[in-house]
Amino acid sequence: MYELAIGAIVAALIFDFVNGWNDAANSVATVIGTRVLKPLHAVLLSAAANFIGPFLFGVAVATTIAKGILNPDDVTIYMIIGGLVGATSWASICTYFGLPISVSHSLIGGLIGTGLAVVGFERLLLDGLYKVLIGIVVSPLGGMAMGIIFTTVIITVFAKKRPGPVNKTFGKLQLFSSAWFALTHGANDGQKTMGIIVLILMSEGILSTFEVPIWVILSASSAIALGTFIGGFKVIKTLGIKIARLKPYQGFAAETGGGIVLAVFASLGIPASTTHAITGSIMGSGAARRKHAVRWKVGRQIVAAWLITIPGSAAIAFAATTMINWIVGV
């Protein structure tokens, strides 16, 4: 049966790669949109920071994923595979069409769908789902608030300064803010795959208690970094240019504010959406300078994609899990 566990772990790492392909683009979108870095250089910076991030913020989010949505005693290897099929399929489809959906919520939807297919709604753990709901609601609003606050403070402090030197200064600072956001992205999203791998190991009896081995951290970090390097450039364009054309100081404000939201959530074990946080920050930063600088129509399209992510991935996971169980005779 270890062969099945290895296959499931590979599937989890493929999901992590897709996460980097779609979601980690968030950490370089603004630094590309403000033309501070070329896409290749920005992606390299983000990939390195995403690799480091999971080592810095503990494993609270991994714990929520592994033990907070489904009871580990209920979980089988086939359920995990079905959930990953739902999450990865949905994320890949949306990435192909350039929609920066929440890959995190694709994973949550996958877990919910596979749980509904096998054990029913009554066995879902509501405390963990409440944490997810908090992340859905607070991360975009928190990101927007942070974007507005940081941008307003910068505009106030530098109101009498010449735009050229200010943009040059914040262009340099954006190198640090984009790395900071990538670190917090890796810390939050890398942990989600760690949680899935630990759940696989526990379901197969390889681990008897919850712990995250160092090889799990290394493999999850490497997969998300590789996905970032390959890059979802359609998504980068949507976030960095289509939502709002930002000045370097706004990019700095958006990345710094969004990173703070993710860092707090990672520490609290809340599986936040990087996409929600950075999109809220970008819109807040753009609106703080001029309301009409934000392309609200694009924002509404992205919100629509978010709203169907959990149901969409859950439906695919439900169907995949049902089919897998039928094939293996469970």
Coordinates of C-alpha atoms in Angstrom, one line a residue:
M1 CA 0.0 0.0 0.0
Y2 CA 3.0 2.3 0.3
E3 CA 2.9 2.7 -3.5
L4 CA -0.5 4.2 -3.1
A5 CA 0.8 6.6 -0.5
I6 CA 3.7 7.6 -2.7
G7 CA 1.2 8.3 -5.6
A8 CA -1.0 10.4 -3.3
I9 CA 2.1 12.4 -2.1
V10 CA 3.1 13.0 -5.7
A11 CA -0.5 14.2 -6.4
A12 CA -0.2 16.6 -3.4
L13 CA 3.1 18.0 -4.7
I14 CA 1.5 18.5 -8.2
F15 CA -1.2 20.5 -6.4
D16 CA 1.5 22.5 -4.7
F17 CA 3.1 23.1 -8.0
V18 CA -0.2 24.3 -9.5
N19 CA -0.5 26.6 -6.4
G20 CA 2.8 28.1 -7.3
W21 CA 1.8 28.4 -10.9
N22 CA -1.3 30.3 -10.1
D23 CA -1.2 31.7 -6.6
A24 CA 2.5 32.6 -6.1
A25 CA 2.2 34.9 -9.1
N26 CA 0.4 37.2 -6.6
S27 CA 3.7 38.0 -4.9
V28 CA 5.3 39.3 -8.1
A29 CA 2.3 40.9 -9.8
T30 CA 2.7 44.3 -8.4
V31 CA 6.5 44.5 -8.8
I32 CA 6.0 43.7 -12.5
G33 CA 3.0 45.9 -12.8
T34 CA 5.0 48.9 -11.5
R35 CA 7.9 47.9 -13.9
V36 CA 10.4 47.8 -11.0
L37 CA 11.5 44.3 -12.1
K38 CA 11.3 42.3 -15.3
P39 CA 9.1 39.2 -15.1
L40 CA 11.9 36.7 -15.0
H41 CA 13.8 38.5 -12.2
A42 CA 10.6 39.0 -10.2
V43 CA 9.7 35.3 -10.6
L44 CA 13.2 34.2 -9.4
L45 CA 13.0 36.5 -6.4
S46 CA 9.5 35.1 -5.5
A47 CA 10.5 31.5 -6.0
A48 CA 13.4 31.9 -3.6
A49 CA 11.2 33.6 -1.0
N50 CA 8.4 31.0 -1.4
F51 CA 10.9 28.3 -0.7
I52 CA 12.1 29.9 2.5
G53 CA 8.7 30.9 3.8
P54 CA 7.4 27.5 5.1
F55 CA 10.4 27.2 7.4
L56 CA 9.7 30.5 9.2
F57 CA 6.1 30.5 10.5
G58 CA 5.5 27.2 12.1
V59 CA 2.9 24.6 11.1
A60 CA -0.4 26.0 12.5
V61 CA -2.0 26.1 9.0
A62 CA -0.8 22.6 8.3
T63 CA -2.5 21.5 11.5
T64 CA -5.8 23.1 10.4
I65 CA -5.7 21.3 7.0
A66 CA -4.7 17.9 8.5
K67 CA -7.0 17.9 11.5
G68 CA -9.4 20.8 11.2
I69 CA -11.8 20.0 8.3
L70 CA -12.1 16.2 8.3
N71 CA -11.6 13.9 11.2
P72 CA -8.3 12.0 10.5
D73 CA -9.9 8.8 11.7
D74 CA -12.5 9.1 8.8
V75 CA -10.0 9.8 6.1
T76 CA -8.8 7.1 3.6
I77 CA -6.1 7.4 1.0
Y78 CA -8.8 7.3 -1.7
M79 CA -10.6 10.3 -0.2
I80 CA -7.4 12.3 -0.3
I81 CA -6.7 11.4 -3.9
G82 CA -10.3 12.4 -4.8
G83 CA -10.0 15.7 -3.0
L84 CA -6.7 16.5 -4.7
V85 CA -8.2 15.7 -8.1
G86 CA -11.0 18.2 -7.4
A87 CA -8.6 20.9 -6.1
T88 CA -6.0 20.5 -8.8
S89 CA -8.5 20.2 -11.7
W90 CA -10.3 23.4 -10.7
A91 CA -7.1 25.4 -10.1
S92 CA -5.6 24.3 -13.4
I93 CA -8.8 25.2 -15.4
C94 CA -8.9 28.7 -13.8
T95 CA -5.2 29.3 -14.2
Y96 CA -5.4 28.3 -17.9
F97 CA -8.1 31.0 -18.4
G98 CA -6.1 33.6 -16.4
L99 CA -8.4 33.8 -13.4
P100 CA -6.6 34.4 -10.1
I101 CA -8.9 32.2 -8.1
S102 CA -8.0 31.1 -4.6
V103 CA -6.0 27.8 -4.9
S104 CA -6.4 27.6 -1.1
H105 CA -10.1 27.5 -1.4
S106 CA -9.8 24.9 -4.2
L107 CA -8.1 22.7 -1.7
I108 CA -10.8 23.4 1.0
G109 CA -13.5 22.6 -1.6
G110 CA -11.7 19.4 -2.5
L111 CA -11.6 18.3 1.1
I112 CA -15.3 19.2 1.6
G113 CA -16.4 17.4 -1.6
T114 CA -14.5 14.2 -0.7
G115 CA -15.9 14.3 2.8
L116 CA -19.5 14.7 1.6
A117 CA -19.0 11.8 -0.8
V118 CA -17.9 9.4 1.9
V119 CA -18.9 10.4 5.4
G120 CA -21.5 13.1 4.9
F121 CA -22.0 16.7 6.1
E122 CA -22.4 15.7 9.8
R123 CA -18.8 14.5 10.0
L124 CA -17.3 17.7 8.7
L125 CA -15.5 19.7 11.5
L126 CA -17.3 23.0 11.8
D127 CA -14.6 24.7 13.9
G128 CA -12.1 24.3 11.0
L129 CA -14.7 25.4 8.5
Y130 CA -15.3 28.5 10.6
K131 CA -11.6 29.3 10.3
V132 CA -11.9 29.0 6.6
L133 CA -14.9 31.3 6.6
I134 CA -13.0 33.9 8.6
G135 CA -10.2 33.7 6.0
I136 CA -12.7 34.2 3.1
V137 CA -14.2 37.3 4.6
V138 CA -11.3 38.9 6.4
S139 CA -8.4 38.4 4.0
P140 CA -9.8 40.6 1.1
L141 CA -11.2 43.2 3.5
G142 CA -8.0 43.2 5.6
G143 CA -5.9 43.5 2.5
M144 CA -8.0 46.4 1.2
A145 CA -7.8 48.2 4.6
M146 CA -4.0 47.7 4.8
G147 CA -3.6 49.0 1.2
I148 CA -5.7 52.1 1.9
I149 CA -3.8 52.8 5.2
F150 CA -0.3 52.3 3.9
T151 CA -1.0 54.3 0.7
T152 CA -2.7 57.1 2.5
V153 CA 0.2 57.4 5.0
I154 CA 2.8 57.4 2.2
I155 CA 0.9 60.1 0.2
T156 CA 0.6 62.3 3.3
V157 CA 4.2 61.9 4.3
F158 CA 5.6 62.5 0.8
A159 CA 3.0 65.0 -0.4
K160 CA 5.6 67.8 -0.9
K161 CA 8.3 65.6 -2.4
R162 CA 9.0 65.4 -6.1
P163 CA 7.5 62.3 -7.7
G164 CA 10.7 61.1 -9.4
P165 CA 12.8 60.5 -6.3
V166 CA 9.8 59.1 -4.4
N167 CA 9.1 56.5 -7.1
K168 CA 12.8 55.7 -7.3
T169 CA 13.0 55.1 -3.5
F170 CA 9.9 53.0 -3.4
G171 CA 11.0 51.1 -6.5
K172 CA 14.0 49.9 -4.4
L173 CA 11.8 49.2 -1.4
Q174 CA 9.5 47.1 -3.5
L175 CA 12.2 44.5 -3.8
F176 CA 11.9 44.0 -0.1
S177 CA 8.1 44.2 0.0
S178 CA 7.6 41.7 -2.8
A179 CA 10.1 39.3 -1.1
W180 CA 8.1 39.8 2.2
F181 CA 4.8 39.0 0.5
A182 CA 6.3 35.9 -1.1
L183 CA 7.7 34.7 2.2
T184 CA 4.2 35.0 3.8
H185 CA 2.7 33.3 0.8
G186 CA 5.0 30.4 1.1
A187 CA 4.4 30.3 4.9
N188 CA 0.6 30.1 4.4
D189 CA 0.2 28.1 1.2
G190 CA 3.2 25.8 1.5
Q191 CA 1.8 24.6 4.8
K192 CA -1.5 23.5 3.2
T193 CA 0.3 20.9 1.1
M194 CA 2.3 19.9 4.2
G195 CA -1.0 19.2 6.0
I196 CA -2.3 17.1 3.1
I197 CA 0.9 15.0 3.0
V198 CA 0.8 14.5 6.8
L199 CA -2.9 13.4 6.4
I200 CA -1.7 10.9 3.8
L201 CA 0.9 9.5 6.1
M202 CA -1.5 9.3 9.0
S203 CA -4.2 7.6 6.9
E204 CA -1.7 4.9 5.9
G205 CA -0.4 4.4 9.4
I206 CA 3.1 5.7 8.5
L207 CA 2.7 8.4 11.2
S208 CA 0.7 7.7 14.4
T209 CA 0.6 11.3 15.6
F210 CA 0.6 14.7 13.9
E211 CA 4.0 15.9 13.1
V212 CA 5.6 17.5 10.0
P213 CA 8.9 15.7 9.0
I214 CA 11.6 17.9 7.6
W215 CA 11.4 16.1 4.2
V216 CA 7.8 17.1 3.9
I217 CA 8.7 20.8 4.5
L218 CA 11.5 20.6 1.9
S219 CA 9.4 18.9 -0.7
A220 CA 6.4 21.2 -0.3
S221 CA 8.7 24.3 -0.4
S222 CA 10.4 23.0 -3.5
A223 CA 7.2 22.3 -5.4
I224 CA 5.6 25.7 -4.7
A225 CA 8.9 27.4 -5.6
L226 CA 9.1 25.5 -8.9
G227 CA 5.5 26.4 -9.7
T228 CA 6.4 30.0 -9.1
F229 CA 9.4 29.8 -11.4
I230 CA 7.4 28.3 -14.2
G231 CA 5.0 31.2 -13.6
G232 CA 1.3 31.9 -14.3
F233 CA 2.0 35.0 -16.5
K234 CA -1.6 35.4 -17.5
V235 CA -2.5 35.8 -13.8
I236 CA 0.4 38.2 -13.3
K237 CA -1.0 40.4 -16.0
T238 CA -4.5 40.4 -14.5
L239 CA -3.3 41.3 -11.1
G240 CA -0.4 43.6 -11.9
I241 CA -2.0 45.6 -14.8
K242 CA -5.7 45.0 -15.3
I243 CA -7.0 45.7 -11.8
A244 CA -5.1 49.0 -11.3
R245 CA -2.0 50.6 -12.7
L246 CA 0.1 51.3 -9.6
K247 CA 3.0 53.5 -8.8
P248 CA 5.9 51.9 -7.0
Y249 CA 4.8 53.4 -3.7
Q250 CA 1.4 51.8 -4.2
G251 CA 3.0 48.5 -5.0
F252 CA 5.0 48.7 -1.9
A253 CA 1.9 49.5 0.2
A254 CA -0.1 46.6 -1.4
E255 CA 2.6 44.0 -0.8
T256 CA 3.4 45.1 2.7
G257 CA -0.2 45.3 3.8
G258 CA -1.1 42.0 2.1
G259 CA 1.9 40.3 3.7
I260 CA 0.9 41.5 7.1
V261 CA -2.5 39.9 6.7
L262 CA -1.0 36.6 5.6
A263 CA 1.6 36.6 8.4
V264 CA -1.1 37.1 11.0
F265 CA -3.3 34.3 9.5
A266 CA -0.3 31.9 9.3
S267 CA 0.4 32.4 13.0
L268 CA -3.2 31.8 13.9
G269 CA -3.6 28.7 11.7
I270 CA -6.1 30.3 9.4
P271 CA -5.8 29.0 5.8
A272 CA -6.0 32.4 4.2
S273 CA -6.1 33.1 0.5
T274 CA -3.1 34.9 -0.9
T275 CA -5.2 36.0 -3.9
H276 CA -7.8 37.6 -1.7
A277 CA -5.2 39.4 0.4
I278 CA -3.2 40.9 -2.5
T279 CA -6.2 41.7 -4.7
G280 CA -7.8 43.5 -1.8
S281 CA -4.5 45.4 -1.1
I282 CA -4.1 46.3 -4.8
M283 CA -7.6 47.6 -5.0
G284 CA -7.3 49.5 -1.7
S285 CA -4.0 51.1 -2.7
G286 CA -5.4 52.1 -6.1
A287 CA -8.6 53.5 -4.5
A288 CA -6.6 55.5 -1.9
R289 CA -4.9 57.5 -4.7
R290 CA -7.9 57.8 -7.0
K291 CA -11.1 55.8 -6.9
H292 CA -11.3 55.7 -10.7
A293 CA -7.8 54.2 -11.0
V294 CA -9.2 50.8 -10.0
R295 CA -10.8 48.8 -12.7
W296 CA -13.7 47.6 -10.6
K297 CA -15.2 45.5 -13.4
V298 CA -12.1 43.2 -13.4
G299 CA -12.4 43.0 -9.6
R300 CA -16.0 41.9 -9.9
Q301 CA -15.0 39.2 -12.4
I302 CA -12.4 37.9 -10.0
V303 CA -14.9 37.9 -7.1
A304 CA -17.3 35.9 -9.2
A305 CA -14.5 33.3 -9.8
W306 CA -13.9 33.2 -6.0
L307 CA -17.6 32.6 -5.2
I308 CA -17.7 29.4 -7.3
T309 CA -14.3 28.0 -6.3
I310 CA -15.3 26.0 -3.3
P311 CA -18.5 24.6 -4.9
G312 CA -16.7 23.9 -8.2
S313 CA -13.8 22.1 -6.7
A314 CA -16.1 20.3 -4.2
A315 CA -18.3 19.0 -7.0
I316 CA -15.3 17.7 -9.0
A317 CA -13.9 16.1 -5.8
F318 CA -17.3 14.5 -5.0
A319 CA -17.5 13.0 -8.4
A320 CA -13.8 11.9 -8.4
T321 CA -14.1 10.3 -5.0
T322 CA -17.3 8.5 -5.8
M323 CA -15.7 7.1 -9.0
I324 CA -12.5 6.0 -7.3
N325 CA -14.4 4.2 -4.5
W326 CA -16.6 2.5 -7.2
I327 CA -13.5 1.4 -9.1
V328 CA -11.7 0.0 -6.0
G329 CA -14.9 -1.4 -4.5
V330 CA -14.9 0.6 -1.3

